Amino acid sequence: MRRFLAQRFPGEMVNLQLLHGHAAISAELQTMVERLRFAPEALVDIDGEGAVIAAEWFTYRKRGLLAPFGVGTVDQALLAILRARHGFVRLFGLAGKVVIIDEVHAYDTYMSRLLDRLLEWLAALGSPVILLSATLPASRRRELVAAYRRGLGAPAQEPPAVSYPRLTWATAAHVAAQAVQHQGGARSVQVVPLPASSRLGDLGGRLADALRDGGCAVVICNTVGRAQQVYQALKPLFSGRADDDFPVLDLLHARYLVDEREERERRVRGRFGKPSESVRPNRAVLVATQVVEQSLDLDFDLLVTDLAPADLVLQRAGRLHRHERPRPAPLAAPTLWLLMPDLDPSGQLALDRADLAVYGEHVLLRSWLALRDRRSILLPEEIEPLVEAVYGEGTPDALPEPLRQQWQRSEHAHREALAKDDEEAKRRWIPAPLAPVSVWSLGGPALAEEDPTFHQDHQALTRLAEPAVEVVLLTASPVGPRLPDGRIVDLANTPDLELTRTLLRRSVRISHRRVAPALLSEPAPAGWARSALLRNARLLVLDEAGSAPLPGGGTLRLDPELGVVVEGE
C-alpha cells in the first residue's frame, strides 16, 4: 500500500497508518513517523513519487481510522459496530472512505454477523465497500449484498446467477453480476489422498523420494502442536543446509516470539516468494500452520495438508505453482497430498481432537465426503461446486448408517453453534443505522475493549475464540529478570516506550485453552499496569534451560527451533 500511494500521489505528502495489535513495534511504521518528525522538508522524493509518512497523532489508540489511509486487521473496523467506548470515533473514521476487506470467506458465523452489521453502517455512512473472496458460498454472497442494501434503505434482491469467477455489485438501485476472465487460465491440481494415521516417518520417506531431484514443498498443519511434531519427525530426513545457506527444513507458526516470527517470515518470503523477490533453494521443506494459508504470497512445487474445510483446502492449494518458474520434472504438475482421517471401528470418521478444536465436526465431515474420491481439482471451474458441497443445503442420498448418524448428530450440533454465535453477535453490536431507536442508545452498556481479564460476556470481542494472553518471556538472574542483552528489567517502574517495544518483541500470544486462563488469573507486574501497551500482558521468567512452570501445572519451554512448546500438549 505504501508503494502504491507513493506512485498514486506524486509530489505529495500522504498519511498512511498501520492498524493492528503490534503496530506500535513495527520498525517500518516507526521509520515513517521519524521521517515526518525530523526531516519534513526532504520528504518528497526527487524521482517525483509522493512521500508516504505516518503522522504520530494518528498512532494512538482509537485514532488510527481517522487517518486518510490505513492498512490493518478486520478487527479494527469491526470494533466500530460493537458497544465499546468511543465506537462512534471509529465509525466517523470509516465514513466516506473506500473500505476493502479481504478473505471474507474465512470468517466464522460470529464474525460474519458482525460484518453484516458493519456493512449496513458503511452503506449508511456513504462508504463504498470492496469485498474479496476466492471461495465464498452463494448463500453468504446473498447475505453480504442484502446487508449493504439494508444500510442504503433498499430491499433485498437476489444477485444474478453468473458463472464463477464473478464480480457482483450492489447499489440502492439494483444488484448486478458479471463473469470475469480468470487471469491464469484453467489448471488441474492432482490430489493424492494419504492416510493421516500413517507414521510421520512414512510421510518423511515419501517426501524425500518426491524431492529426490530437488523442489520445494510445504506441509500445512491445523495446529501448532502438530506442526512442531511433524517438524521433529522430518528433521532426520531433511537435515543440514540448502544451497541458499538456510536450513533444508524450516518451521513457521504463530507461537514464536515476535522478533523470531518476523525473521522467519522474512526468510520464508525470501525463499518461496515471488520470483522477483526471492532466491529459491534447490531443495527445501517448510512445515507451517495456517499462517501460510492466506496471508503470505508463497509458491511451492508440492503441497501436503491436513484435512481442513474444503474452502480452506482450496486456499492452501493456491500456494501450488503460484508463479511462473522452472519446476523439477517429477513435480511439473501441481500436486496436493491430502492427509485423510480413517473410519473408526464403528464406521464413523475418526477426527483428531486437536482439529475439532479448530474446525467444526460437521464441516470437516462434509469436506471429507466432498474430497475423499477426488483425484484432481480443476481450478477455477470446480471451486464453486466444492464450496457448495460443504456449505450448501441438502444431505447426501446414500451414506452408510454410521456416517448418516454422524452426519445428523454433527449437523444438529453445528446448527446449535450457529444459533449461539448469532445471538452472541446480537448481544454485542450496536443497533442498525436505520433502526427506530434514539441516537444515545447506540452505545448501550459499554463492553470492555482489549481487557482479557473480563469475562468474555463483558468483552467487545471481534471474534469468538479460546481466551488468549500476550506473554513476555524473560530470563531469570540473581538480581531480577533480564533481557537477552543482559539488561535487568525493573518490574516496579513503568517502562519507557523504547523498553516497552523491546519487551513486546519478547512476547508471544498464547491461546492454549488450559494455559491462557491460568496466566490471566495472575496479576501483571506493577509497572506494566500503567502502560497502555503492556497492561494486559503477563510475564513468565524462564530458567537458564528456557523453561518456566505454568500456573495450574505444566511447563512452558522456549525452544530455539520449535518456538514456544507447552509440555504435555
XYZ file of C-alpha atoms in Angstrom:
569
model
C 0.000 0.000 0.000
C 2.882 2.346 0.793
C 4.413 1.769 -2.659
C 1.036 2.257 -4.352
C 0.343 5.556 -2.563
C 3.803 6.927 -3.410
C 3.061 6.391 -7.109
C -0.575 7.467 -6.901
C 0.163 10.874 -5.328
C 3.413 12.142 -6.919
C 4.944 15.154 -5.205
C 2.514 14.983 -2.279
C 2.747 14.001 1.383
C 0.417 11.084 2.205
C -0.508 9.847 5.698
C -0.748 6.038 5.947
C -1.367 4.210 9.234
C -0.707 0.605 10.243
C -3.601 -0.715 12.327
C -3.125 -3.923 14.292
C -2.234 -5.087 17.776
C 1.546 -4.949 17.279
C 1.691 -1.813 15.130
C 3.500 0.038 17.915
C 6.576 -2.151 17.437
C 6.654 -2.064 13.627
C 10.078 -0.802 12.546
C 8.682 0.380 9.193
C 5.931 2.390 10.894
C 8.472 3.994 13.242
C 10.626 4.961 10.272
C 7.621 6.656 8.651
C 6.906 8.549 11.895
C 10.540 9.627 12.298
C 10.765 10.891 8.690
C 7.974 13.357 9.342
C 9.285 14.379 12.751
C 12.888 15.131 11.829
C 13.087 15.817 8.083
C 9.755 17.120 6.755
C 11.445 19.311 4.142
C 13.134 16.296 2.484
C 10.096 14.052 2.265
C 9.092 14.380 -1.382
C 11.295 12.070 -3.418
C 13.359 13.573 -6.234
C 12.054 10.970 -8.688
C 8.611 12.539 -8.466
C 6.959 9.969 -6.180
C 4.957 11.062 -3.172
C 6.189 10.848 0.415
C 4.252 8.316 2.496
C 4.511 9.108 6.200
C 2.703 8.183 9.418
C 1.575 11.264 11.353
C 2.203 10.477 15.021
C -1.106 11.870 16.295
C -2.940 9.053 14.495
C -0.799 6.284 16.033
C -2.587 6.496 19.384
C -5.412 4.121 20.272
C -8.757 4.706 18.530
C -7.401 7.455 16.265
C -5.937 5.276 13.505
C -9.126 5.008 11.436
C -9.300 8.827 11.289
C -6.221 8.881 9.030
C -6.906 9.207 5.278
C -5.305 5.805 4.519
C -4.782 2.718 6.653
C -3.951 -0.976 6.477
C -4.893 -3.257 9.335
C -6.772 -6.263 10.605
C -10.529 -6.500 10.125
C -10.923 -6.327 13.913
C -10.153 -2.604 13.841
C -13.192 -1.988 11.631
C -15.484 -4.450 13.421
C -14.898 -2.625 16.717
C -16.770 0.317 15.189
C -20.104 -1.515 15.466
C -19.555 -3.060 18.910
C -20.742 -1.471 22.136
C -17.236 -0.323 23.012
C -16.427 3.123 24.367
C -15.897 5.751 21.671
C -17.034 3.386 18.936
C -18.503 6.426 17.171
C -14.927 7.684 16.627
C -14.188 4.587 14.569
C -17.449 4.917 12.633
C -16.624 8.556 11.910
C -13.163 7.477 10.706
C -14.676 4.964 8.271
C -17.358 7.304 6.948
C -16.903 8.213 3.294
C -13.787 6.058 2.843
C -13.407 3.171 0.413
C -13.223 0.084 2.649
C -11.545 -3.041 1.221
C -11.975 -6.283 3.180
C -10.036 -9.349 2.085
C -10.619 -13.080 2.638
C -14.248 -12.684 3.736
C -14.868 -16.413 3.259
C -12.622 -17.161 6.231
C -14.880 -15.586 8.874
C -16.902 -17.745 11.246
C -20.592 -17.151 11.953
C -19.953 -14.651 14.727
C -17.576 -12.524 12.654
C -19.870 -12.838 9.632
C -22.785 -11.403 11.601
C -20.615 -8.523 12.786
C -19.504 -7.910 9.204
C -23.146 -7.745 8.115
C -23.853 -5.012 10.680
C -20.663 -3.173 9.659
C -21.784 -3.256 6.008
C -25.124 -1.724 6.985
C -23.350 1.155 8.717
C -20.800 1.677 5.948
C -23.608 1.891 3.394
C -25.453 4.441 5.525
C -22.245 6.462 6.009
C -21.573 6.686 2.262
C -18.602 4.297 2.250
C -18.142 2.126 -0.854
C -17.032 -1.383 0.160
C -14.989 -3.896 -1.823
C -15.160 -7.498 -0.531
C -12.622 -10.015 -1.827
C -13.004 -13.794 -1.680
C -11.969 -16.756 -3.787
C -14.245 -19.329 -2.109
C -17.456 -17.617 -0.999
C -20.622 -19.769 -0.737
C -23.619 -18.456 -2.690
C -25.700 -18.058 0.479
C -23.048 -15.840 2.025
C -22.833 -13.711 -1.135
C -26.587 -13.093 -0.869
C -26.278 -12.123 2.806
C -23.490 -9.627 2.175
C -25.362 -7.949 -0.666
C -28.542 -7.795 1.427
C -26.692 -6.263 4.404
C -25.230 -3.424 2.348
C -28.580 -2.701 0.707
C -30.277 -2.604 4.117
C -27.938 0.226 5.040
C -28.999 2.020 1.855
C -32.655 1.549 2.740
C -33.168 -0.784 -0.243
C -34.963 -4.172 -0.169
C -33.145 -7.465 -0.540
C -32.544 -8.557 -4.132
C -31.144 -11.845 -5.387
C -27.777 -11.478 -7.164
C -27.920 -12.748 -10.751
C -26.632 -16.264 -11.388
C -23.475 -15.974 -13.499
C -20.547 -18.340 -13.812
C -17.587 -18.285 -11.437
C -15.286 -16.349 -11.129
C -17.550 -13.333 -10.961
C -17.878 -9.722 -9.923
C -21.055 -8.808 -8.016
C -22.063 -5.242 -7.160
C -24.955 -3.653 -5.321
C -26.326 -0.114 -5.203
C -29.588 1.313 -3.918
C -30.985 0.977 -7.471
C -30.019 -2.592 -8.379
C -27.870 -5.692 -7.881
C -25.832 -6.994 -10.811
C -23.122 -9.534 -11.557
C -20.715 -10.323 -14.360
C -18.429 -13.250 -15.069
C -14.746 -12.318 -15.310
C -11.881 -13.981 -17.096
C -9.526 -15.866 -14.811
C -6.094 -14.382 -15.376
C -4.082 -17.587 -15.317
C -6.488 -19.817 -17.201
C -7.704 -23.215 -16.018
C -5.326 -25.679 -14.388
C -5.707 -29.097 -12.827
C -4.330 -29.895 -9.371
C -3.624 -33.578 -8.786
C -4.949 -34.860 -5.447
C -3.220 -37.771 -3.701
C -5.097 -38.947 -0.573
C -2.863 -40.340 2.169
C -3.972 -41.900 5.473
C -3.499 -39.392 8.289
C -2.886 -42.302 10.657
C 0.368 -43.278 8.888
C 3.547 -42.839 10.861
C 5.161 -39.466 10.304
C 8.312 -41.299 9.287
C 6.380 -42.746 6.334
C 5.383 -39.242 5.279
C 9.010 -38.168 5.541
C 10.104 -41.052 3.336
C 7.516 -40.157 0.686
C 8.630 -36.527 0.769
C 12.293 -37.410 0.489
C 11.531 -39.580 -2.546
C 9.362 -36.884 -4.176
C 12.142 -34.301 -3.741
C 14.997 -36.564 -4.851
C 15.562 -34.343 -7.914
C 15.039 -31.145 -5.934
C 11.986 -28.987 -5.370
C 10.270 -27.013 -2.606
C 7.434 -28.499 -0.570
C 5.197 -27.224 2.213
C 3.394 -29.238 4.888
C 0.428 -27.295 6.331
C -0.838 -28.448 9.732
C -4.007 -27.415 11.544
C -2.384 -26.769 14.941
C 0.932 -25.514 16.285
C 1.448 -28.696 18.303
C 1.105 -30.873 15.217
C 3.412 -28.620 13.184
C 6.080 -28.969 15.870
C 5.569 -32.744 15.903
C 5.813 -33.033 12.098
C 8.940 -30.853 12.048
C 10.681 -33.096 14.576
C 9.700 -36.233 12.652
C 11.013 -34.858 9.343
C 14.242 -33.444 10.707
C 16.340 -36.665 10.460
C 15.440 -36.914 6.747
C 15.968 -33.233 5.916
C 18.937 -32.187 7.994
C 21.630 -29.709 7.048
C 21.511 -26.578 4.961
C 20.222 -25.940 1.478
C 22.208 -24.296 -1.307
C 20.912 -20.872 -0.152
C 22.657 -21.498 3.216
C 19.367 -21.713 5.132
C 18.043 -24.952 6.668
C 16.634 -27.534 4.264
C 13.777 -27.996 6.750
C 12.113 -24.883 8.168
C 9.212 -24.221 10.537
C 6.733 -21.321 10.743
C 3.774 -20.838 13.075
C 2.256 -18.184 15.336
C 3.833 -19.341 18.597
C 7.254 -17.753 18.148
C 8.399 -14.614 19.894
C 7.548 -11.558 17.766
C 11.172 -10.994 16.751
C 11.703 -14.616 15.780
C 8.440 -14.865 13.862
C 9.221 -11.731 11.846
C 12.658 -13.112 10.998
C 11.193 -16.459 9.927
C 8.518 -14.767 7.795
C 11.198 -12.707 6.050
C 13.213 -15.858 5.436
C 10.203 -17.746 4.063
C 9.262 -14.891 1.706
C 12.867 -14.624 0.571
C 12.973 -18.343 -0.263
C 9.482 -19.176 -1.550
C 8.007 -15.796 -2.566
C 7.647 -14.087 -5.923
C 10.469 -14.819 -8.396
C 11.437 -11.155 -8.442
C 11.701 -11.018 -4.635
C 13.192 -14.393 -3.692
C 16.219 -16.634 -4.129
C 14.755 -20.123 -4.319
C 16.677 -23.070 -2.837
C 17.172 -26.173 -4.942
C 15.544 -28.395 -2.296
C 13.645 -27.371 0.843
C 10.633 -28.227 3.007
C 8.572 -25.785 5.047
C 6.337 -27.054 7.859
C 3.740 -24.438 8.765
C 0.287 -23.740 10.147
C -2.481 -21.609 8.629
C -0.166 -18.568 8.681
C 0.818 -19.505 5.090
C -2.737 -20.299 4.021
C -3.745 -16.793 3.007
C -1.547 -14.013 4.339
C 1.769 -14.755 2.590
C 2.338 -14.828 -1.171
C 4.275 -18.103 -1.382
C 4.829 -20.667 -4.128
C 5.661 -24.380 -3.753
C 6.187 -27.317 -6.083
C 4.386 -29.795 -3.783
C 1.838 -29.304 -1.010
C 0.936 -31.625 1.865
C -2.000 -30.658 4.059
C -4.092 -31.910 6.940
C -7.791 -32.227 6.148
C -9.484 -28.858 6.678
C -12.762 -27.306 5.469
C -12.803 -27.678 1.674
C -12.691 -23.927 1.035
C -9.507 -23.684 3.106
C -8.005 -26.718 1.349
C -8.599 -24.766 -1.884
C -6.921 -21.723 -0.352
C -3.926 -23.880 0.528
C -3.889 -25.295 -2.996
C -3.432 -21.703 -4.156
C 0.157 -21.985 -2.867
C 0.897 -24.628 -5.524
C 2.653 -23.459 -8.716
C 1.503 -19.927 -7.903
C 4.130 -18.224 -10.058
C 5.734 -18.982 -13.375
C 9.128 -20.613 -12.782
C 11.025 -23.811 -13.735
C 9.979 -26.944 -11.790
C 11.733 -30.298 -11.241
C 10.410 -32.845 -13.754
C 8.686 -35.110 -11.141
C 6.834 -32.039 -9.811
C 5.910 -30.484 -13.160
C 2.200 -30.880 -12.367
C 0.788 -29.173 -9.254
C 0.168 -31.934 -6.722
C -1.600 -31.892 -3.357
C -1.154 -34.678 -0.818
C -4.267 -34.687 1.369
C -3.925 -36.389 4.762
C -7.312 -38.036 5.248
C -8.638 -39.414 8.557
C -9.705 -43.072 8.780
C -13.025 -44.552 9.831
C -13.127 -45.777 13.421
C -14.250 -49.347 14.292
C -17.886 -48.180 14.410
C -17.682 -46.857 10.839
C -17.681 -43.148 11.709
C -15.000 -40.655 10.673
C -12.250 -40.539 13.306
C -11.356 -36.852 13.590
C -8.468 -35.652 15.715
C -9.461 -33.784 18.887
C -6.994 -31.002 18.104
C -8.558 -30.499 14.661
C -12.032 -30.378 16.222
C -10.841 -27.573 18.494
C -10.126 -25.520 15.348
C -12.830 -26.613 12.886
C -16.343 -27.962 13.459
C -17.016 -31.672 13.119
C -19.843 -31.242 10.615
C -17.837 -29.051 8.242
C -14.886 -31.466 8.404
C -17.200 -34.425 7.746
C -18.775 -32.685 4.728
C -15.316 -31.728 3.457
C -14.112 -35.325 3.792
C -17.145 -36.555 1.851
C -16.585 -33.940 -0.875
C -12.869 -34.695 -1.230
C -12.471 -38.421 -0.488
C -12.925 -39.586 -4.085
C -11.162 -36.657 -5.723
C -8.022 -37.376 -7.700
C -7.887 -33.924 -9.302
C -9.442 -30.484 -8.907
C -9.886 -28.224 -11.929
C -9.316 -24.598 -10.940
C -11.189 -22.311 -11.005
C -14.118 -24.265 -12.517
C -14.559 -26.708 -9.625
C -14.101 -24.249 -6.766
C -17.783 -23.343 -6.558
C -19.174 -26.922 -6.650
C -16.771 -27.971 -3.882
C -17.638 -24.996 -1.685
C -21.381 -25.574 -2.163
C -20.963 -29.268 -1.331
C -19.701 -28.225 2.091
C -21.774 -25.124 2.846
C -24.905 -25.614 0.739
C -28.182 -27.202 1.781
C -29.046 -30.870 1.422
C -27.997 -34.283 2.704
C -26.148 -36.985 0.743
C -28.544 -39.544 -0.713
C -26.730 -42.704 0.311
C -24.490 -42.841 3.358
C -23.597 -45.930 5.404
C -25.624 -45.939 8.614
C -22.712 -44.971 10.925
C -21.850 -41.965 8.741
C -25.518 -40.995 8.426
C -25.782 -40.976 12.237
C -22.593 -38.887 12.499
C -23.975 -36.501 9.888
C -27.239 -35.997 11.780
C -25.568 -35.618 15.165
C -22.892 -33.206 13.935
C -25.403 -31.220 11.859
C -27.585 -30.693 14.929
C -24.568 -29.524 16.950
C -23.494 -27.313 14.038
C -26.872 -25.584 13.821
C -26.914 -25.042 17.582
C -23.431 -23.488 17.400
C -24.516 -21.198 14.538
C -27.533 -20.010 16.509
C -25.411 -19.404 19.593
C -22.833 -17.395 17.625
C -25.643 -15.368 16.063
C -27.024 -14.491 19.496
C -23.550 -13.588 20.772
C -23.187 -11.076 17.934
C -26.597 -9.539 18.628
C -25.688 -9.066 22.306
C -22.610 -7.034 21.417
C -23.403 -4.968 18.342
C -24.997 -1.533 18.153
C -28.432 -1.110 16.514
C -28.664 -0.882 12.741
C -28.323 2.632 11.277
C -31.963 2.736 10.165
C -33.358 1.154 13.357
C -36.084 3.240 15.070
C -34.034 3.978 18.202
C -32.658 7.089 19.873
C -29.127 8.070 18.974
C -27.940 7.824 22.595
C -28.961 4.151 22.678
C -26.276 3.261 20.129
C -23.682 2.854 22.861
C -25.652 0.961 25.485
C -23.722 -0.525 28.411
C -20.074 -0.285 27.303
C -18.189 -3.545 26.827
C -14.552 -3.916 27.850
C -12.099 -3.485 24.984
C -8.687 -5.185 24.951
C -9.005 -6.381 28.555
C -8.835 -10.184 28.704
C -9.325 -10.226 32.486
C -13.052 -9.545 31.997
C -15.351 -12.496 31.417
C -15.980 -12.925 27.686
C -19.639 -11.959 28.193
C -18.467 -8.442 29.033
C -15.839 -8.016 26.316
C -16.156 -6.237 22.951
C -14.978 -9.321 21.077
C -14.411 -9.170 17.335
C -14.075 -12.962 17.216
C -15.166 -15.802 19.491
C -12.218 -17.965 20.410
C -10.440 -19.519 23.334
C -9.083 -16.946 25.809
C -5.697 -15.628 24.672
C -2.940 -13.809 26.510
C 0.180 -11.913 25.468
C 3.132 -13.389 27.391
C 6.528 -11.690 27.687
C 9.381 -14.149 28.227
C 12.445 -13.015 30.165
C 15.290 -14.962 31.776
C 15.953 -15.305 35.484
C 19.055 -13.798 37.088
C 20.136 -13.258 40.729
C 19.104 -9.590 40.554
C 15.869 -9.913 38.590
C 14.512 -10.858 35.167
C 16.787 -9.894 32.308
C 16.688 -9.372 28.559
C 18.949 -11.337 26.184
C 21.348 -8.349 26.070
C 21.817 -8.602 29.852
C 19.698 -5.612 30.867
C 17.743 -6.110 34.088
C 14.038 -5.202 33.877
C 12.664 -3.276 36.845
C 9.112 -4.556 37.150
C 8.076 -1.904 39.673
C 8.575 1.034 37.292
C 6.627 1.780 34.129
C 8.952 1.120 31.172
C 9.590 3.890 28.667
C 8.492 3.468 25.049
C 11.817 2.044 23.864
C 11.866 -0.617 26.610
C 8.157 -1.349 26.047
C 8.848 -2.125 22.397
C 11.772 -4.339 23.390
C 9.576 -6.253 25.830
C 6.806 -6.694 23.268
C 9.339 -8.143 20.841
C 9.954 -10.781 23.509
C 6.245 -11.650 23.595
C 4.124 -14.453 22.202
C 0.347 -14.773 22.059
C -0.903 -17.981 23.666
C -4.461 -19.206 23.223
C -3.961 -22.645 24.737
C -7.254 -23.492 26.468
C -5.543 -24.595 29.687
C -2.627 -22.185 29.802
C -4.227 -18.822 28.870
C -6.861 -18.710 31.671
C -4.258 -19.731 34.255
C -1.887 -16.956 33.150
C -4.688 -14.387 33.070
C -5.507 -15.227 36.677
C -2.045 -13.968 37.645
C -1.555 -10.169 38.012
C 0.607 -8.211 35.584
C 3.811 -6.655 37.023
C 3.007 -3.446 38.900
C 4.904 -1.196 36.483
C 3.212 -2.723 33.447
C -0.289 -1.991 34.752
C 0.318 1.694 33.992
C 1.437 1.024 30.382
C -1.232 1.097 27.659
C 0.776 -1.417 25.607
C 1.755 -3.806 28.418
C -1.065 -3.715 30.953
C -2.774 -6.803 29.522
C 0.476 -8.761 29.096
C 1.761 -11.343 31.564
C 5.330 -12.218 32.485
C 6.986 -15.616 32.552
C 10.562 -15.841 33.794
C 12.492 -18.702 32.211
C 15.338 -20.605 33.816
C 18.663 -20.974 32.028
C 17.292 -24.005 30.159
C 14.484 -21.866 28.752
C 11.623 -23.343 30.808
C 9.112 -21.965 33.290
C 6.378 -23.623 35.371
C 2.850 -22.648 34.414
C 0.158 -21.633 36.893
C -2.045 -24.636 37.485
C 0.625 -27.139 36.427
C 2.675 -27.946 33.361
C 5.692 -26.280 31.803
C 6.266 -23.757 29.050
C 9.537 -24.130 27.168
C 11.120 -21.722 24.664
C 12.877 -23.854 22.077
C 15.200 -22.107 19.589
C 13.821 -24.216 16.714
C 10.281 -25.141 17.741
C 9.270 -21.856 19.353
C 7.073 -21.946 22.449
C 6.267 -25.518 23.482
C 3.594 -26.350 26.047
C 4.873 -29.542 27.669
C 2.302 -32.305 27.818
C 0.270 -30.800 24.953
